[in-house]
Structure formats: structure tokens, C-alpha cells
Tab-separated table of C-alpha atoms and ligand atoms in Angstrom:
chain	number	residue	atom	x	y	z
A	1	UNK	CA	-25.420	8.882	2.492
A	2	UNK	CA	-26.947	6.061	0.178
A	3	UNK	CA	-28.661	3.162	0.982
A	4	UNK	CA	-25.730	1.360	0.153
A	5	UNK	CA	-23.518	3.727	2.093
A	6	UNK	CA	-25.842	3.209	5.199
A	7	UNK	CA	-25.884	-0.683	5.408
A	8	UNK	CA	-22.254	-0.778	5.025
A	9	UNK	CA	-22.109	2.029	8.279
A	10	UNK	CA	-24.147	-0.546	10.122
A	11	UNK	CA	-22.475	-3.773	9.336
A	12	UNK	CA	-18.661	-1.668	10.195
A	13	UNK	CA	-20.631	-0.804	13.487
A	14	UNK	CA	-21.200	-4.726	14.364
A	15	UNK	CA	-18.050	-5.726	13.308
A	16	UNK	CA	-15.425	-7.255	15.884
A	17	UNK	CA	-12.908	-8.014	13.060
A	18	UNK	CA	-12.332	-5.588	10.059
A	19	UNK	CA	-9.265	-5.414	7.676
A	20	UNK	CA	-8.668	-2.537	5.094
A	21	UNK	CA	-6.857	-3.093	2.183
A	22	UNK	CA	-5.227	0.292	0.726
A	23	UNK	CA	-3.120	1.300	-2.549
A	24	UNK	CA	-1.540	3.866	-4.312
A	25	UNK	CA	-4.995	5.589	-4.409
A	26	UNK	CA	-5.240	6.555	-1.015
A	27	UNK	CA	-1.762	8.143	-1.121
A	28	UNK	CA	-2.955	10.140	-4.173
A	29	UNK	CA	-4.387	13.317	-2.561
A	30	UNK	CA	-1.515	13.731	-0.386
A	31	UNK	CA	0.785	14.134	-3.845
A	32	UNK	CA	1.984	10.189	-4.570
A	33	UNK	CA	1.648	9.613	-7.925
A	34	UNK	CA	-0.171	6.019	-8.421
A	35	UNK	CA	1.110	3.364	-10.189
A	36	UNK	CA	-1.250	3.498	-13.420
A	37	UNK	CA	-2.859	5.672	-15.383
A	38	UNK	CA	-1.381	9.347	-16.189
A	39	UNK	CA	0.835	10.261	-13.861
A	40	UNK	CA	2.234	6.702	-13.946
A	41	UNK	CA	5.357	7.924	-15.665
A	42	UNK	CA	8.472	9.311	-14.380
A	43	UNK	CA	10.982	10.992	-17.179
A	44	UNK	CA	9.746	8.399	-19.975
A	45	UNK	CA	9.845	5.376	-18.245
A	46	UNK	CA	7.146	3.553	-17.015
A	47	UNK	CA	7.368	3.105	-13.327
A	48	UNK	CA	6.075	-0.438	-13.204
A	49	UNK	CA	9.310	-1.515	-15.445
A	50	UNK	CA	12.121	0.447	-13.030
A	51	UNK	CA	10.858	-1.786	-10.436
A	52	UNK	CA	12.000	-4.817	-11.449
A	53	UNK	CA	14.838	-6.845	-10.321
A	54	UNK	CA	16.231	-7.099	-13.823
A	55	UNK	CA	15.711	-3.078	-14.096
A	56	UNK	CA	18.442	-2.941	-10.998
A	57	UNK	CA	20.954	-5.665	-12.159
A	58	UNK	CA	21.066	-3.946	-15.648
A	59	UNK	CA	20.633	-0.295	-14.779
A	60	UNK	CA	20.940	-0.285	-10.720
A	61	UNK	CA	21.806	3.473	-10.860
A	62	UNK	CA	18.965	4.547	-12.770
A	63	UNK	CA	16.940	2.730	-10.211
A	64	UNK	CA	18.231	4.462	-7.670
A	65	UNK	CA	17.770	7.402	-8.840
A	66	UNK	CA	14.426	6.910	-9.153
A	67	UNK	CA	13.794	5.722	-5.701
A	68	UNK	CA	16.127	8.929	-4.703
A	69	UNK	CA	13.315	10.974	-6.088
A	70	UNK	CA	10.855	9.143	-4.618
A	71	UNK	CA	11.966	9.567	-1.619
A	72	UNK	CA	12.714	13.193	-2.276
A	73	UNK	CA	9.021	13.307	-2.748
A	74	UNK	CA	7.062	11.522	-0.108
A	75	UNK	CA	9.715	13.413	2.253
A	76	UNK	CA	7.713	16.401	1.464
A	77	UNK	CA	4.264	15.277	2.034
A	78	UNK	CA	2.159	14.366	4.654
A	79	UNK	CA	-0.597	12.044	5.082
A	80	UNK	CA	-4.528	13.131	4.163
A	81	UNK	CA	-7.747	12.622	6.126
A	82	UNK	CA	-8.543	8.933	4.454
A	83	UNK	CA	-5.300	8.120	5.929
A	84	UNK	CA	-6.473	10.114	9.449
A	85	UNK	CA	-10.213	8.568	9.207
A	86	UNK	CA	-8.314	5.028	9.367
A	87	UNK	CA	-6.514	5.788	12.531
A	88	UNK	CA	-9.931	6.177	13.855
A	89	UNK	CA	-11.335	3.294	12.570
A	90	UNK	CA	-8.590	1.324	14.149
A	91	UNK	CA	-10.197	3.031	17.804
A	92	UNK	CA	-13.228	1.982	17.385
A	93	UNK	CA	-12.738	-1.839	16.029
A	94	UNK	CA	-11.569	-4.399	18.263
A	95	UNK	CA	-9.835	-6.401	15.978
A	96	UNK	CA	-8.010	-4.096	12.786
A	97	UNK	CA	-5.596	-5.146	10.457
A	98	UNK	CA	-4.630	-2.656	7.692
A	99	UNK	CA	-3.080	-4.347	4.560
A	100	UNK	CA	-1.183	-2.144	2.679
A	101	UNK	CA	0.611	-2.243	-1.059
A	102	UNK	CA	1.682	1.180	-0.515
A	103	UNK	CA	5.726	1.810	0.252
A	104	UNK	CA	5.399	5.292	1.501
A	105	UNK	CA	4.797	5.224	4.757
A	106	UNK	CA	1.887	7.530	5.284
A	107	UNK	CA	-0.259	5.203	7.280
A	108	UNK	CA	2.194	4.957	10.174
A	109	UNK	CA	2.898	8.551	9.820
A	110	UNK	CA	-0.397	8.827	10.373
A	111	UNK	CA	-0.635	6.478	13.614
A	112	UNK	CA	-1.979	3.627	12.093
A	113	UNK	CA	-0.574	0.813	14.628
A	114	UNK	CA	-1.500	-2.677	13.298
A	115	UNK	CA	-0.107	-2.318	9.713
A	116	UNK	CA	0.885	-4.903	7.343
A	117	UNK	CA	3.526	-3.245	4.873
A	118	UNK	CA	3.110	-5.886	2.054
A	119	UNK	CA	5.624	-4.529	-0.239
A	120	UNK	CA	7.878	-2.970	2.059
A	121	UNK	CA	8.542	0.618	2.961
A	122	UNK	CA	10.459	3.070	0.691
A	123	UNK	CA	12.639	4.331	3.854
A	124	UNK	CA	14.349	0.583	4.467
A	125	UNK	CA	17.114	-0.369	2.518
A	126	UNK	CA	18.199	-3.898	2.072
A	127	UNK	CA	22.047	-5.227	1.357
A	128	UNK	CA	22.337	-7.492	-1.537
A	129	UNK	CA	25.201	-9.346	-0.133
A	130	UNK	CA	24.636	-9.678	3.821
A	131	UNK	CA	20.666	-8.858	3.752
A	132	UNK	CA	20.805	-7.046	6.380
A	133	UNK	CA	17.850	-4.807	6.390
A	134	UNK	CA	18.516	-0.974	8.157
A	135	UNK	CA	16.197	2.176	8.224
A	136	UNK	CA	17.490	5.171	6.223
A	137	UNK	CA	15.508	8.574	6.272
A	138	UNK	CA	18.206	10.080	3.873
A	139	UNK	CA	16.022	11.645	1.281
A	140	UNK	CA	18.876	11.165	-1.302
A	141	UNK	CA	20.971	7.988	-0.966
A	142	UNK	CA	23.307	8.812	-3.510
A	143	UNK	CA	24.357	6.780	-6.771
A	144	UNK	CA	25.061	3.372	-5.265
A	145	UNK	CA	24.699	3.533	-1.748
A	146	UNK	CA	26.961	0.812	0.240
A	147	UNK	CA	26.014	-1.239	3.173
A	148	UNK	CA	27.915	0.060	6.266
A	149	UNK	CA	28.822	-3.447	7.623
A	150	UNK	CA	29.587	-5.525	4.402
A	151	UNK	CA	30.224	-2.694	1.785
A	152	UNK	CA	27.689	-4.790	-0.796
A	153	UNK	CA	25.330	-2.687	-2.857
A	154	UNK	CA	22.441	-1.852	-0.866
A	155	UNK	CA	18.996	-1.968	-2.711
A	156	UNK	CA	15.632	-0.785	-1.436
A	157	UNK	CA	13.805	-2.838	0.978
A	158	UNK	CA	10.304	-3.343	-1.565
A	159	UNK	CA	9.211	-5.963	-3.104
A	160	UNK	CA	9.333	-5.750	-6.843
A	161	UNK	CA	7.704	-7.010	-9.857
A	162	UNK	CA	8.965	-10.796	-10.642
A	163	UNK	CA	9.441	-11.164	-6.594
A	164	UNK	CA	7.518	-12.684	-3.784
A	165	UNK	CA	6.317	-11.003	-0.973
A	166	UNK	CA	7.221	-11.861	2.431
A	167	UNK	CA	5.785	-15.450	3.616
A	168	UNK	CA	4.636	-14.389	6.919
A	169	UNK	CA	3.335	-10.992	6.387
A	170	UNK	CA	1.257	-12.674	3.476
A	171	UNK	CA	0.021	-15.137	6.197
A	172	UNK	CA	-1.088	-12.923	8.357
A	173	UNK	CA	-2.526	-10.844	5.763
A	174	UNK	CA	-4.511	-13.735	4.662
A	175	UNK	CA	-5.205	-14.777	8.044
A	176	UNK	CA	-7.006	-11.236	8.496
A	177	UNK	CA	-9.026	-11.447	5.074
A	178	UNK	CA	-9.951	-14.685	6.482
A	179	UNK	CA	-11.007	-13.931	9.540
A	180	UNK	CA	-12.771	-10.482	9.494
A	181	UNK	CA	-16.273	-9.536	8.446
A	182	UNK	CA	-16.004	-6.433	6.589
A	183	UNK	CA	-13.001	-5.485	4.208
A	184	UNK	CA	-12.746	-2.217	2.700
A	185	UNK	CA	-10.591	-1.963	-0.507
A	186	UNK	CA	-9.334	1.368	-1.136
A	187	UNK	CA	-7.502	3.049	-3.918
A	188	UNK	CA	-6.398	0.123	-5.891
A	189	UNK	CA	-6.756	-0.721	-9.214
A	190	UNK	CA	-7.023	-4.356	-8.378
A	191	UNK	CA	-4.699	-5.739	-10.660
A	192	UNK	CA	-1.446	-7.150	-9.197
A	193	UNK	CA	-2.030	-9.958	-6.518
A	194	UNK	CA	-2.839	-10.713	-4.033
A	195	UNK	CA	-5.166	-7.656	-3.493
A	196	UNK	CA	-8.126	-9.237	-5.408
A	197	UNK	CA	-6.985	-12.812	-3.791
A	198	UNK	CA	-7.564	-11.189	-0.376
A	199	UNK	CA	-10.811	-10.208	-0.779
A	200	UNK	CA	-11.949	-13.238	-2.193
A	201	UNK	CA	-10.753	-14.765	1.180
A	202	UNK	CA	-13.079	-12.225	2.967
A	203	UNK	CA	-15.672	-13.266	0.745
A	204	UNK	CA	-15.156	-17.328	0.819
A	205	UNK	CA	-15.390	-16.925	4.634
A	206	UNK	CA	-18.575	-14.790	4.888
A	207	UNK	CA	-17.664	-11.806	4.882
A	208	UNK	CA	-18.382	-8.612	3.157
A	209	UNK	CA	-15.989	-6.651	1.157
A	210	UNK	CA	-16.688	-3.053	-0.147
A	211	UNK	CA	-14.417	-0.780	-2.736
A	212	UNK	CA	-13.732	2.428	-2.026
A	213	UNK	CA	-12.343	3.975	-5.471
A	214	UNK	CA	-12.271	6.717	-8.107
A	215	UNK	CA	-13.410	4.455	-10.754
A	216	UNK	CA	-14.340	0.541	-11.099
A	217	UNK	CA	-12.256	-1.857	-11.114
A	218	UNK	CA	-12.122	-5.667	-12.162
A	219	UNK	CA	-12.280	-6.268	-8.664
A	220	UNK	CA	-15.764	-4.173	-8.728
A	221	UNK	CA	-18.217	-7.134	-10.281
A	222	UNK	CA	-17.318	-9.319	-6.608
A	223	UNK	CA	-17.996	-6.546	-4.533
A	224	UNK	CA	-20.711	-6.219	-1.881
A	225	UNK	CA	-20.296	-2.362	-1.988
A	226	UNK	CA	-19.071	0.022	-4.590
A	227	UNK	CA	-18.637	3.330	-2.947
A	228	UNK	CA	-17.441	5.608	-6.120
A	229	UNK	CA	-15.387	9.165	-4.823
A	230	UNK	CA	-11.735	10.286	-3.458
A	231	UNK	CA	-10.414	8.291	-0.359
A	232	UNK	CA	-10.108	11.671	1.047
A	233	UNK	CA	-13.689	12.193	1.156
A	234	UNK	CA	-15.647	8.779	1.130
A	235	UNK	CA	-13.616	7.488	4.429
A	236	UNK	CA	-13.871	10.106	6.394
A	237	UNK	CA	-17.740	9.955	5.601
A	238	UNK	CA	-17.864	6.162	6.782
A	239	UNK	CA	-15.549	6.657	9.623
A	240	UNK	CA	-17.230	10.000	11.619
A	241	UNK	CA	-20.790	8.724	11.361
A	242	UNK	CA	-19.785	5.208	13.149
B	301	OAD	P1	-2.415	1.675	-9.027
B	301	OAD	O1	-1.709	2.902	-9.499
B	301	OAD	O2	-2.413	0.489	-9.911
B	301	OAD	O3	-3.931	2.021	-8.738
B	301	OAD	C1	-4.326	3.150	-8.032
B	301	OAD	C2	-5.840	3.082	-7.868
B	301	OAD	O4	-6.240	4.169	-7.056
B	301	OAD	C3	-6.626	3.168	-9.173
B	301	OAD	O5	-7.626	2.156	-9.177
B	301	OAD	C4	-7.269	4.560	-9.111
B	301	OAD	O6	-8.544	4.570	-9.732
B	301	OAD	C5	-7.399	4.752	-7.619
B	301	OAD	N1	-7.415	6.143	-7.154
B	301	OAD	C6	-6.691	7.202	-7.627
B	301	OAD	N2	-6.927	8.300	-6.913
B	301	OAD	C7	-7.808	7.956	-5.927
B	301	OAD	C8	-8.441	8.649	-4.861
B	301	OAD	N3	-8.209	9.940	-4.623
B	301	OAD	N4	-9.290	7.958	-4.055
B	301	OAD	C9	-9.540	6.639	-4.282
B	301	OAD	N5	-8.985	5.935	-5.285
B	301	OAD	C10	-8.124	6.566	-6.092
B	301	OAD	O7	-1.828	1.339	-7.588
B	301	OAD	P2	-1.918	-0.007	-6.733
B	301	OAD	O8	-3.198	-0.709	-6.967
B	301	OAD	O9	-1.556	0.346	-5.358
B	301	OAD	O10	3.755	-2.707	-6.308
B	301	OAD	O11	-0.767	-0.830	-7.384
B	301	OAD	C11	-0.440	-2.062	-6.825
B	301	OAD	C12	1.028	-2.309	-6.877
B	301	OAD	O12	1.517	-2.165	-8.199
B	301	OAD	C13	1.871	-1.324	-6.084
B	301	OAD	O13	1.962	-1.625	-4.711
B	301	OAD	C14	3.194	-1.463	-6.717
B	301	OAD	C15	2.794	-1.504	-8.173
B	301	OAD	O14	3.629	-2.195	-8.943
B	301	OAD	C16	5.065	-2.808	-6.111
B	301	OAD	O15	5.823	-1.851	-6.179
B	301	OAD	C17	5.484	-4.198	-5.784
């Protein structure tokens, strides 16, 4: 363990408040595909243009039958030991808020308890007509699944591209950047807000923010710490040793 590594151990040790912001990166080693980069493609497409909410009023099929496969594959997988090493983090901090961007689930499968779904879960569908929001574990939903009480066209309960995220999780999200005094950033890239607005509110209130990630990113340059590895590895690592 680094200097770097080391300091950021001790001020995690001291820390009443801490909040963890995760994204598709932490999900990776359990078999998500991220967002960006390679294996941000599904049969041609780019994943960050299926969800949109003009992708499902002009194609609403095709996105479900991308969220079907979705589905189809976080059913198989399970959560990994940066996911784990969390749960334990949340033990041993009074005060823990984890943030996350990710849809899948896999912190809660986990046992993460004070989580902040930002964009929603994957397994919650929403009814375009009545809005009534229900939890569905079906790993295929079919074409153009119906709401049981209204018959509208039910669509996935995530917040797309083009849409705003829910007031008062964001508040309390921002609330818990605010009011923390170490925020670890793990597996994002950092580019789609308000993940690099939340740890500049860490930051603007005094607190220290560190990245956990297998590369930089353009959050990297405001960072206190840049811990460079796999999730899997690097929290595990900070977790055991506190
Ligand atoms: P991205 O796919 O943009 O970024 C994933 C990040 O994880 C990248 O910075 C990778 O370098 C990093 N990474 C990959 N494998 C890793 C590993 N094993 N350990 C640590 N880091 C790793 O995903 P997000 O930043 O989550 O929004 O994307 C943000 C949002 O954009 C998503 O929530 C989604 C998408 O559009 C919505 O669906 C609304």
C-alpha cells in the first residue's frame, strides 16, 4: 500500500460521514458490460442511444428488447468483492450513503442498506399512462409489456438520456456529497452529471474525494487520490485494512 493509499486508509478511519459514488465500473467484473468503451455495444447499436426517450417512442420494441436482455443478463450474475468490501464499509462508518448510477441492482444484492439508486433499477417497471411504478423480476418481459391496472405501455423504471433524475433522491445525494468527509468515486468514467458535480460538492465543503478506476478520468485532475486498479481488487484493499 502507497503513501497515497495509506493516508486515504487513515482519513476513511476518522471519518463519521463517508459517501461512495459507484458506476458501471464496479459492476464490470461481475459480467455488466459498461457504458463506454468496447464492450459498449450491443448488436450495432450504441447503448447510450437505445436509452433515450426518443429511442422508445420511435422504436419502443427494440428497446425492450434490449432491456429484456439486460435483464436476461444481470439475472445471471452475482455481485463481486468491491461490491462485498462496500457492505463492510457501510459497518464500520457511522454515517454511509452509497450513490449509485448503476441500474443493476448488485449493491443491494449485495446488502448494501443505505443506497441511493440515481437512475433507477433495471427490475422496476414504470406505466406510461398511470405511472404507477411495480417490481418485476421477469427476466424477459416480452415485446410490449402492459400495465396490469391501466393496460398502458409499461416502460422501464431508469432514467434515460434527455431526462431528469429524481428531485429528492438528487437532494439527498447532494446532501451526502455535502456533508461527508471522504468520497470515493468508483468505476465511472466521469462524464454524464451529476457524478463529477457531486464530488465537487465534497470538495467545496472540505472534504476529500478519491477515484478508484481502471484508467483516468476528467474527473482525475480534482482528485485528492487517484487509486489506479479493478474495483475488485483496490476496495477490498482499503476496506480489510480499516
Ligand atoms: P461508463 O461505461 O461510462 O464508465 C465505466 C467506467 O468504469 C470507466 O471509467 C472505466 O474505466 C471504469 N472501469 C471499467 N472496469 C473497471 C473495473 N474493473 N474497476 C474500476 N473501474 C472500472 O459508465 P458510467 O460512468 O457508470 O446512465 O456511466 C454513467 C451513466 O451513463 C450510466 O449510469 C448510464 C449511462 O448512460 C443512464 O442509463 C441514465
Amino acid at each position: 500500500m502507497g503513501p497515497d493509499r495509506s493516508k486515504l486508509k487513515e482519513l476513511l478511519k476518522k471519518a463519521e460521514r463517508v459517501a461512495v459514488l459507484t458506476g458501471a465500473g464496479i459492476s464490470a467484473e461481475s459480467g455488466v458490460p459498461t457504458f463506454r468503451g468496447a464492450d459498449g455495444l450491443w448488436r450495432n447499436y450504441k447503448v447510450t442511444e437505445l436509452a433515450t426517450p426518443d429511442a422508445f417512442a420511435q422504436h419502443p420494441e427494440l428497446v425492450w428488447e434490449f432491456y429484456n436482455w439486460r435483464r436476461q443478463l444481470v439475472n445471471g450474475l452475482t455481485y463481486n468483492p468491491a461490491h462485498k468490501a462496500l457492505v463492510d464499509l457501510e459497518a464500520k462508518v457511522p454515517h454511509f450513503t452509497l450513490i449509485t448510477q448503476n441500474v443493476d441492482g448488485l449493491h443491494l444484492k449485495a446488502g448494501s442498506r443505505n443506497v441511493l439508486e440515481i437512475h433507477g433499477n433495471l427490475w422496476k417497471v414504470r406505466c406510461t399512462r398511470c405511472h404507477k411504478i411495480t417490481t418485476d423480476m421477469s427476466p424477459d418481459m416480452g415485446t410490449l409489456p402492459k400495465c396490469q391496472e391501466c393496460g398502458g405501455l409499461l416502460r422501464p423504471h431508469v432514467v434515460w438520456f434527455g431526462e431528469s433524475l429524481d428531485y429528492p433522491l438528487l437532494h439527498q445525494a447532494m446532501e451526502a456529497s455535502r456533508t461527508c468527509q471522504v468520497m470515493l468515486v468508483i468505476g465511472t468514467s466521469a462524464v454524464v452529471q451529476p457524478a463529477a458535480s457531486l464530488a465537487l460538492e465534497t470538495k467545496g465543503a472540505g472534504g476529500k474525494v478519491a477515484e478508484i478506476n481502471v484508467e483516468e478520468t476528467p474527473n482525475s485532475r480534482m482528485m485528492d487520490f487517484v487509486l489506479l486498479g479493478k474495483a475488485g481488487e483496490i476496495v477490498p484493499e482499503l476496506v480489510n485494512s480499516l
